[in-house]
Amino acid sequence: MFVETALRATAVQHLAAFSFSFSLPAPCCILSYLLLHVCHTISLNVAGRSFGIDYDSNCFVKDGKPFRYISGSIHYSRVPSYYWKDRLLKMKMAGLDAIQTYVPWNYHEPQMGTYDFFGGKDLEYFLQLANDTGLLVILRAGPYICAEWDMGGLPAWLLEKKSVVLRSSDSDYLEAVERWMSVLLPKMRPYLYQNGGPIIMVQVENEYGSYFACDYNYLRFLLKLFRLHLGDEVVLFTTDGASQFHLKCGALQGLYATVDFAPGGNVTAAFLAQRNSEPKGPLVNSEFYTGWLDHWGHRHSVVPAQTIAKTLNEILACGANVNLYMFIGGTNFAYWNGANMPYMPQPTSYDYDAPLSEAGDLTEKYFALREVIGMQLPEGLIPPTTPKFAYGKVCLQKFINLLGFFLFFSQYFGYVLYRTTLPKNCVEPTPLSSPLNGVHDRAYVSVNGVPQGILERDKSLKINITGQAGANLDILVENMGRVNFGRYNNDFKGLVSNLTLAQDILVGWEIYPLDIDGAVNSDFFYLLDHPKRSAVKALSYEVPAFYTGTLSIPGGIPDLPQDTYVNFPGWTKGQIWINGFNLGRYWPARGPQLTLYVPRNVLVASVPNNITVLELERSPCSTQACEIEFVDEPNINATLQHETDKPPLFVRELSMKHL
Ligand SMILES: *[C@@H]1O[C@H](CO)[C@@H](O)[C@H](O)[C@H]1NC(C)=O
Ligand SMILES: *[C@@H]1O[C@H](CO)[C@@H](O)[C@H](O)[C@H]1NC(C)=O
Ligand SMILES: *[C@@H]1O[C@H](CO)[C@@H](O)[C@H](O)[C@H]1NC(C)=O
Ligand SMILES: *[C@@H]1O[C@H](CO)[C@@H](O)[C@H](O)[C@H]1NC(C)=O
Ligand SMILES: *[C@@H]1O[C@H](CO)[C@@H](O)[C@H](O)[C@H]1NC(C)=O
Ligand SMILES: *[C@@H]1O[C@H](CO)[C@@H](O)[C@H](O)[C@H]1NC(C)=O
């Protein structure tokens, strides 16, 4: 997924949903004659299973026969494992041959040398389920994935070497990649198609031609590393924007070059770009966009089903292979969202306006695309949309101010407190500013516990504060997600440049990383007494604070718990946990997402469910009802006072020269 496509996607949204008929033969692209003659057969390997490329006949060959796939993207990291089977079956029933998934490195190696493949991270179980469902797998193994995922899947600990050049021949980077791949790829090898598993192809880099480094030695290193672990037979590939510009640095001899492009454009021209790099071989669109991503503060993206169906028809009429990105987008739980530049973090929902909604619901788009895929629909029933339940309102109580409750831990996600003292009296409002735009990404400022305002990367670089000399100046800095695309991928968090108070540089900081998830998951947290509610005058800002409450699932109703959505009437911005599970960020004050998806697997019916809300800015509790509400419908498309795209504070760098 890459930023410049946003421009195209926006164009797509503005296209009228012009009429066309499914029954009309789609205009076939000029390359199709290359594909119409019968592909040659190649001999089977020893195991009787083979997958490869027939360059003479411009097609893939599976078990000796010509093969074309229609695939859909699902990220196992964005769907609760409880629902993997349901979503895969819905994809199968849409007529797909294959699924495509990314492997987010930072999800599996949270600390250097510590690996996690358990529970919701059990990739092998996911692959097994795909195979059991009769779906092939296109594995995008990284190391870099983009994907609107924190730092494009690269672990933040790589930044401990400040000068690291990610996605290049930087020796520390390569060493980390080599170590990680020596853990991941041996696990994948038994799941390769020729070894009896579902994986037909493995991607080694992602849209590398959109990155500034253009380091062929790095691509050669990856090629060699993947061959070492996976053998010579598996098809290794790359994906790039469909233009010569992108393929120039993204493609490498020995890695099959595929392209990605949006609906509504010129399919022939797009595949001609692929033909520049691969004069022969199958045509492949590895990311055909079924919708588009969102950013906080911007309109929810919608792409009409008809636009997608029309271009999909054209792609299929070329005999090309295609992956629908996304088929189900899912959710950026916890802190996993990424961001684009100028700094725009993505919201918790990754619904993507995809054929299956964030919650796996069957949509109109699902049925429209299923009709296009048409000829190869499997027998059987489509699993129904799962029911949603409106559990209603839950009262919360203010529990404790964040700053009164420290638990420290070295960490890469969440919140860090910076504390110093005011060097002088600020009786009059005095500007506190970040002249070099070094607040990464949002800072909640208070003086001796009195909230002063918010600094925000690329948006708000100066506020006024007041206070006495010697007072504690507390700056709680939120990491809102690391940049996942382009040159700014090295996205350091915290205060990355000096703050000034009037003319003076502030010094003498104490820095406290706050292990909030650890705290929320400790019993101690819930056993503390709630303070008495006191009358507080309504301020425009309050200091960050925890609110807690419980949700009991009603008895006497069959099949509960069910999925639900949580709404935040009167709340501003923060994070919510249910039974310790971090559901993600809420930010109704900015939108477009108002409700968060709550999958049923985080709820229990036997005992009350513990809810913890960390409100960073302002709760409704001093002026209105102190409650959140569980509803049975999502709202991720609110039209608030959306920002028009303001010119960025930064001059765009040369890496963006193709924009
Ligand atoms: C995957 O499914 C195929 C049948 O489609 C089966 O032959 C093969 O043994 C399965 N592989 C695994 C690892 O379960
Ligand atoms: C699409 O691109 C092809 C190849 O560049 C060109 O020949 C054709 O005229 C284009 N079609 C349209 C409708 O622009
Ligand atoms: C800060 O206070 C000064 C003096 O009261 C005022 O002129 C200025 O607009 C304020 N700046 C901000 C960012 O609020
Ligand atoms: C920040 O301020 C300190 C103290 O004045 C100074 O030593 C340092 O060079 C400054 N850093 C930057 C990046 O300007
Ligand atoms: C809620 O928290 C209490 C106190 O820590 C704990 O005993 C209980 O098991 C928790 N409930 C759930 C559903 O986790
Ligand atoms: C949001 O989506 C719902 C459901 O598709 C639709 O009914 C509603 O009109 C949309 N609202 C806005 C403001 O676009």
XYZ file of N, CA, C and O in Angstrom, residues 536-634:
396
model
N -15.995 18.799 39.970
C -14.849 19.399 39.286
C -15.414 20.388 38.288
O -16.383 20.089 37.596
N -14.846 21.548 38.225
C -15.361 22.464 37.204
C -14.864 22.019 35.828
O -13.781 21.441 35.698
N -15.709 22.256 34.859
C -15.389 21.786 33.513
C -14.223 22.582 32.940
O -14.291 23.783 32.793
N -13.155 21.885 32.654
C -11.999 22.518 32.043
C -11.947 22.054 30.600
O -12.519 21.026 30.250
N -11.248 22.824 29.774
C -11.145 22.348 28.398
C -10.198 21.143 28.330
O -10.303 20.324 27.448
N -9.284 21.041 29.278
C -8.442 19.856 29.354
C -8.441 19.350 30.774
O -8.507 20.126 31.722
N -8.348 18.042 30.913
C -8.144 17.440 32.225
C -6.859 16.641 32.131
O -6.414 16.305 31.035
N -6.280 16.311 33.274
C -5.085 15.476 33.176
C -5.526 14.062 32.821
O -6.621 13.630 33.182
N -4.672 13.319 32.087
C -5.025 11.954 31.697
C -5.390 11.128 32.923
O -4.711 11.193 33.949
N -6.470 10.351 32.801
C -6.936 9.586 33.955
C -7.612 8.294 33.510
O -8.122 8.201 32.391
N -7.575 7.331 34.431
C -8.249 6.059 34.190
C -9.680 6.106 34.713
O -9.951 6.690 35.768
N -10.566 5.460 34.009
C -11.957 5.272 34.426
C -12.241 3.781 34.323
O -11.786 3.127 33.383
N -12.958 3.255 35.287
C -13.225 1.815 35.239
C -14.703 1.547 35.475
O -15.439 2.381 36.019
N -15.135 0.374 35.057
C -16.515 -0.055 35.240
C -16.629 -1.502 34.812
O -15.627 -2.110 34.393
N -17.819 -2.060 34.932
C -17.992 -3.448 34.503
C -19.222 -3.590 33.621
O -20.203 -2.862 33.762
N -19.137 -4.544 32.728
C -20.251 -4.893 31.850
C -20.642 -6.332 32.158
O -19.823 -7.238 32.019
N -21.889 -6.513 32.577
C -22.377 -7.873 32.803
C -23.243 -8.283 31.623
O -24.108 -7.525 31.178
N -22.986 -9.468 31.114
C -23.756 -9.961 29.974
C -25.100 -10.457 30.519
O -25.124 -11.261 31.454
N -26.203 -9.968 29.966
C -27.509 -10.358 30.518
C -27.752 -11.868 30.400
O -27.313 -12.492 29.435
N -28.446 -12.395 31.406
C -28.791 -13.821 31.369
C -30.089 -14.022 30.600
O -30.780 -13.059 30.253
N -30.411 -15.257 30.325
C -31.710 -15.575 29.735
C -31.829 -15.274 28.252
O -32.890 -15.440 27.664
N -30.741 -14.804 27.643
C -30.773 -14.571 26.192
C -29.810 -15.573 25.562
O -28.659 -15.651 25.973
N -30.291 -16.370 24.614
C -29.404 -17.394 24.049
C -28.240 -16.792 23.254
O -28.339 -15.671 22.759
N -27.177 -17.560 23.162
C -26.024 -17.236 22.317
C -25.292 -15.948 22.683
O -24.711 -15.301 21.817
N -25.346 -15.569 23.945
C -24.505 -14.453 24.361
C -23.256 -15.021 25.027
O -23.321 -16.098 25.593
N -22.124 -14.346 24.985
C -21.919 -13.019 24.389
C -21.851 -13.042 22.862
O -21.518 -14.062 22.258
N -22.213 -11.910 22.294
C -22.047 -11.695 20.863
C -21.174 -10.453 20.666
O -20.975 -9.680 21.594
N -20.732 -10.300 19.423
C -19.954 -9.101 19.065
C -20.741 -7.834 19.403
O -21.979 -7.844 19.389
N -20.021 -6.759 19.619
C -20.680 -5.482 19.860
C -19.733 -4.358 19.437
O -18.614 -4.626 18.963
N -20.209 -3.133 19.565
C -19.371 -1.955 19.283
C -19.485 -1.032 20.477
O -20.557 -0.912 21.071
N -18.388 -0.382 20.818
C -18.462 0.535 21.952
C -18.366 1.976 21.466
O -17.539 2.321 20.623
N -19.289 2.777 21.987
C -19.439 4.171 21.605
C -19.004 5.040 22.787
O -19.173 4.638 23.939
N -18.481 6.241 22.510
C -17.893 7.079 23.559
C -18.549 8.456 23.607
O -17.901 9.466 23.316
N -19.815 8.536 23.984
C -20.494 9.835 23.962
C -19.851 10.823 24.935
O -19.770 10.556 26.138
N -19.367 11.930 24.425
C -18.797 12.973 25.274
C -17.340 12.750 25.651
O -16.719 13.602 26.275
N -16.787 11.622 25.296
C -15.372 11.369 25.569
C -14.549 11.981 24.440
O -15.079 12.287 23.369
N -13.241 12.123 24.660
C -12.448 12.878 23.690
C -11.426 12.007 22.966
O -11.508 11.816 21.763
N -10.473 11.482 23.700
C -9.430 10.653 23.073
C -8.796 9.764 24.111
O -8.496 10.218 25.214
N -8.558 8.519 23.745
C -7.893 7.644 24.696
C -7.792 6.217 24.196
O -7.750 5.967 22.980
N -7.745 5.330 25.164
C -7.482 3.918 24.897
C -8.443 3.118 25.771
O -8.752 3.542 26.887
N -8.911 1.965 25.286
C -9.830 1.155 26.098
C -9.404 -0.313 26.124
O -8.966 -0.853 25.103
N -9.526 -0.897 27.310
C -9.239 -2.314 27.504
C -10.507 -3.003 28.037
O -11.237 -2.420 28.857
N -10.757 -4.222 27.593
C -11.806 -5.035 28.218
C -11.142 -6.327 28.673
O -10.511 -7.021 27.867
N -11.279 -6.618 29.930
C -10.602 -7.765 30.547
C -9.126 -7.796 30.174
O -8.554 -8.857 29.904
N -8.533 -6.634 30.153
C -7.102 -6.541 29.881
C -6.750 -6.556 28.405
O -5.604 -6.309 28.045
N -7.711 -6.847 27.535
C -7.428 -6.858 26.096
C -7.512 -5.424 25.577
O -8.532 -4.748 25.736
N -6.445 -4.991 24.949
C -6.350 -3.613 24.454
C -7.071 -3.514 23.105
O -6.571 -3.963 22.082
N -8.263 -2.909 23.140
C -9.090 -2.828 21.929
C -8.594 -1.772 20.954
O -8.940 -1.823 19.773
N -7.841 -0.805 21.464
C -7.311 0.213 20.561
C -7.616 1.619 21.018
O -8.071 1.848 22.142
N -7.349 2.558 20.125
C -7.536 3.979 20.434
C -8.936 4.419 20.040
O -9.454 3.980 19.015
N -9.519 5.296 20.842
C -10.760 5.952 20.416
C -10.473 7.448 20.320
O -9.627 7.976 21.052
N -11.139 8.123 19.431
C -10.902 9.559 19.245
C -12.109 10.195 18.552
O -11.999 10.743 17.454
N -13.270 10.087 19.211
C -14.484 10.605 18.570
C -14.409 12.103 18.302
O -15.088 12.607 17.408
N -13.549 12.801 19.064
C -13.439 14.240 18.847
C -12.833 14.538 17.485
O -12.986 15.636 16.959
N -12.129 13.586 16.921
C -11.543 13.839 15.610
C -12.175 13.006 14.502
O -12.269 13.440 13.376
N -12.611 11.776 14.807
C -13.263 10.952 13.805
C -12.315 10.511 12.700
O -11.127 10.764 12.789
N -12.793 9.871 11.647
C -14.216 9.609 11.384
C -14.763 8.430 12.194
O -15.954 8.190 12.191
N -13.882 7.693 12.882
C -14.341 6.512 13.608
C -14.885 6.921 14.972
O -14.184 7.564 15.756
N -16.118 6.525 15.264
C -16.702 6.824 16.572
C -16.778 5.593 17.466
O -16.603 5.679 18.668
N -17.082 4.432 16.870
C -17.247 3.219 17.683
C -16.071 2.274 17.447
O -15.479 2.259 16.372
N -15.759 1.482 18.449
C -14.721 0.463 18.307
C -15.370 -0.920 18.291
O -16.316 -1.183 19.050
N -14.845 -1.772 17.445
C -15.333 -3.149 17.333
C -14.879 -3.960 18.546
O -13.701 -3.932 18.924
N -15.832 -4.677 19.156
C -15.528 -5.555 20.281
C -15.902 -6.982 19.882
O -17.082 -7.336 19.867
N -14.925 -7.808 19.508
C -15.262 -9.181 19.132
C -15.693 -9.967 20.369
O -15.198 -9.706 21.472
N -16.594 -10.894 20.176
C -17.189 -11.590 21.323
C -16.153 -12.343 22.145
O -16.349 -12.572 23.340
N -15.058 -12.741 21.523
C -14.082 -13.554 22.248
C -13.387 -12.799 23.384
O -12.750 -13.427 24.222
N -13.517 -11.472 23.443
C -12.913 -10.772 24.594
C -13.894 -10.698 25.767
O -13.508 -10.305 26.864
N -15.165 -11.059 25.532
C -16.188 -10.964 26.574
C -16.438 -12.325 27.213
O -16.312 -13.359 26.563
N -16.795 -12.305 28.481
C -17.221 -13.540 29.158
C -18.620 -13.316 29.724
O -18.985 -12.201 30.091
N -19.399 -14.418 29.776
C -20.772 -14.311 30.273
C -20.861 -14.644 31.761
O -21.793 -14.230 32.449
N -19.867 -15.384 32.265
C -19.966 -15.927 33.624
C -19.770 -14.885 34.728
O -20.410 -14.959 35.773
N -18.890 -13.931 34.499
C -18.616 -12.904 35.512
C -18.591 -11.539 34.823
O -18.509 -11.473 33.598
N -18.679 -10.457 35.613
C -18.637 -9.132 34.986
C -17.332 -8.905 34.225
O -16.272 -9.357 34.643
N -17.440 -8.224 33.111
C -16.272 -7.885 32.300
C -15.684 -6.558 32.780
O -16.402 -5.576 32.934
N -14.388 -6.573 33.000
C -13.698 -5.377 33.506
C -13.368 -4.416 32.376
O -12.692 -4.784 31.424
N -13.810 -3.201 32.511
C -13.544 -2.190 31.485
C -12.631 -1.110 32.053
O -12.877 -0.612 33.153
N -11.595 -0.783 31.308
C -10.687 0.283 31.711
C -10.570 1.265 30.558
O -10.298 0.853 29.427
N -10.818 2.520 30.853
C -10.674 3.556 29.837
C -9.588 4.519 30.310
O -9.618 4.965 31.462
N -8.639 4.801 29.445
C -7.665 5.856 29.734
C -8.047 7.054 28.877
O -7.893 7.013 27.655
N -8.635 8.073 29.525
C -9.004 9.284 28.782
C -7.856 10.275 28.915
O -7.440 10.618 30.023
N -7.349 10.725 27.769
C -6.156 11.562 27.767
C -6.473 13.041 27.837
O -5.635 13.850 28.238
N -7.671 13.402 27.441
C -7.954 14.828 27.258
C -9.094 15.340 28.110
O -8.941 16.267 28.883
N -10.274 14.791 27.909
C -11.418 15.291 28.664
C -12.524 14.256 28.638
O -12.982 13.859 27.573
N -12.964 13.858 29.815
C -14.082 12.914 29.912
C -15.371 13.716 30.055
O -15.334 14.911 30.352
N -16.512 13.065 29.867
C -17.775 13.781 30.076
C -18.175 13.790 31.555
O -19.211 14.349 31.905
N -17.339 13.205 32.419
C -17.809 12.831 33.752
C -18.159 14.000 34.672
O -18.982 13.845 35.563
N -17.546 15.160 34.465
C -17.868 16.252 35.376
C -19.102 17.031 34.925
O -19.686 17.779 35.698
N -19.512 16.840 33.670
C -20.636 17.641 33.177
C -21.831 16.796 32.721
O -22.964 17.240 32.797
N -21.538 15.585 32.215
C -22.631 14.744 31.723
C -22.511 13.369 32.363
O -21.769 13.184 33.308
N -23.243 12.418 31.773
C -23.171 11.049 32.280
C -21.778 10.490 32.041
O -21.200 10.672 30.978
N -21.267 9.798 33.066
C -19.927 9.208 32.967
C -20.080 7.788 32.455
O -19.977 6.829 33.203
N -20.392 7.676 31.160
C -20.679 6.325 30.666
C -20.218 6.141 29.223
O -20.022 7.091 28.475
N -20.039 4.872 28.891
C -19.829 4.480 27.494
C -21.011 3.596 27.136
O -21.762 3.170 28.018
N -21.195 3.323 25.848
C -22.387 2.587 25.461
C -22.037 1.507 24.441
O -21.312 1.768 23.476
N -22.585 0.302 24.681
C -22.367 -0.800 23.744
C -23.561 -0.884 22.805
O -24.701 -1.047 23.248
N -23.284 -0.745 21.518
C -24.340 -0.659 20.512
C -24.155 -1.783 19.486
O -23.118 -2.460 19.470
N -25.178 -1.992 18.650
C -25.091 -3.121 17.714
C -24.761 -2.705 16.281
O -24.855 -3.502 15.363
N -24.374 -1.424 16.110
C -23.964 -0.992 14.771
C -22.699 -0.144 14.849
O -22.567 0.679 15.754
N -21.807 -0.338 13.880
C -20.592 0.480 13.889
C -20.882 1.871 13.361
O -21.821 2.072 12.592
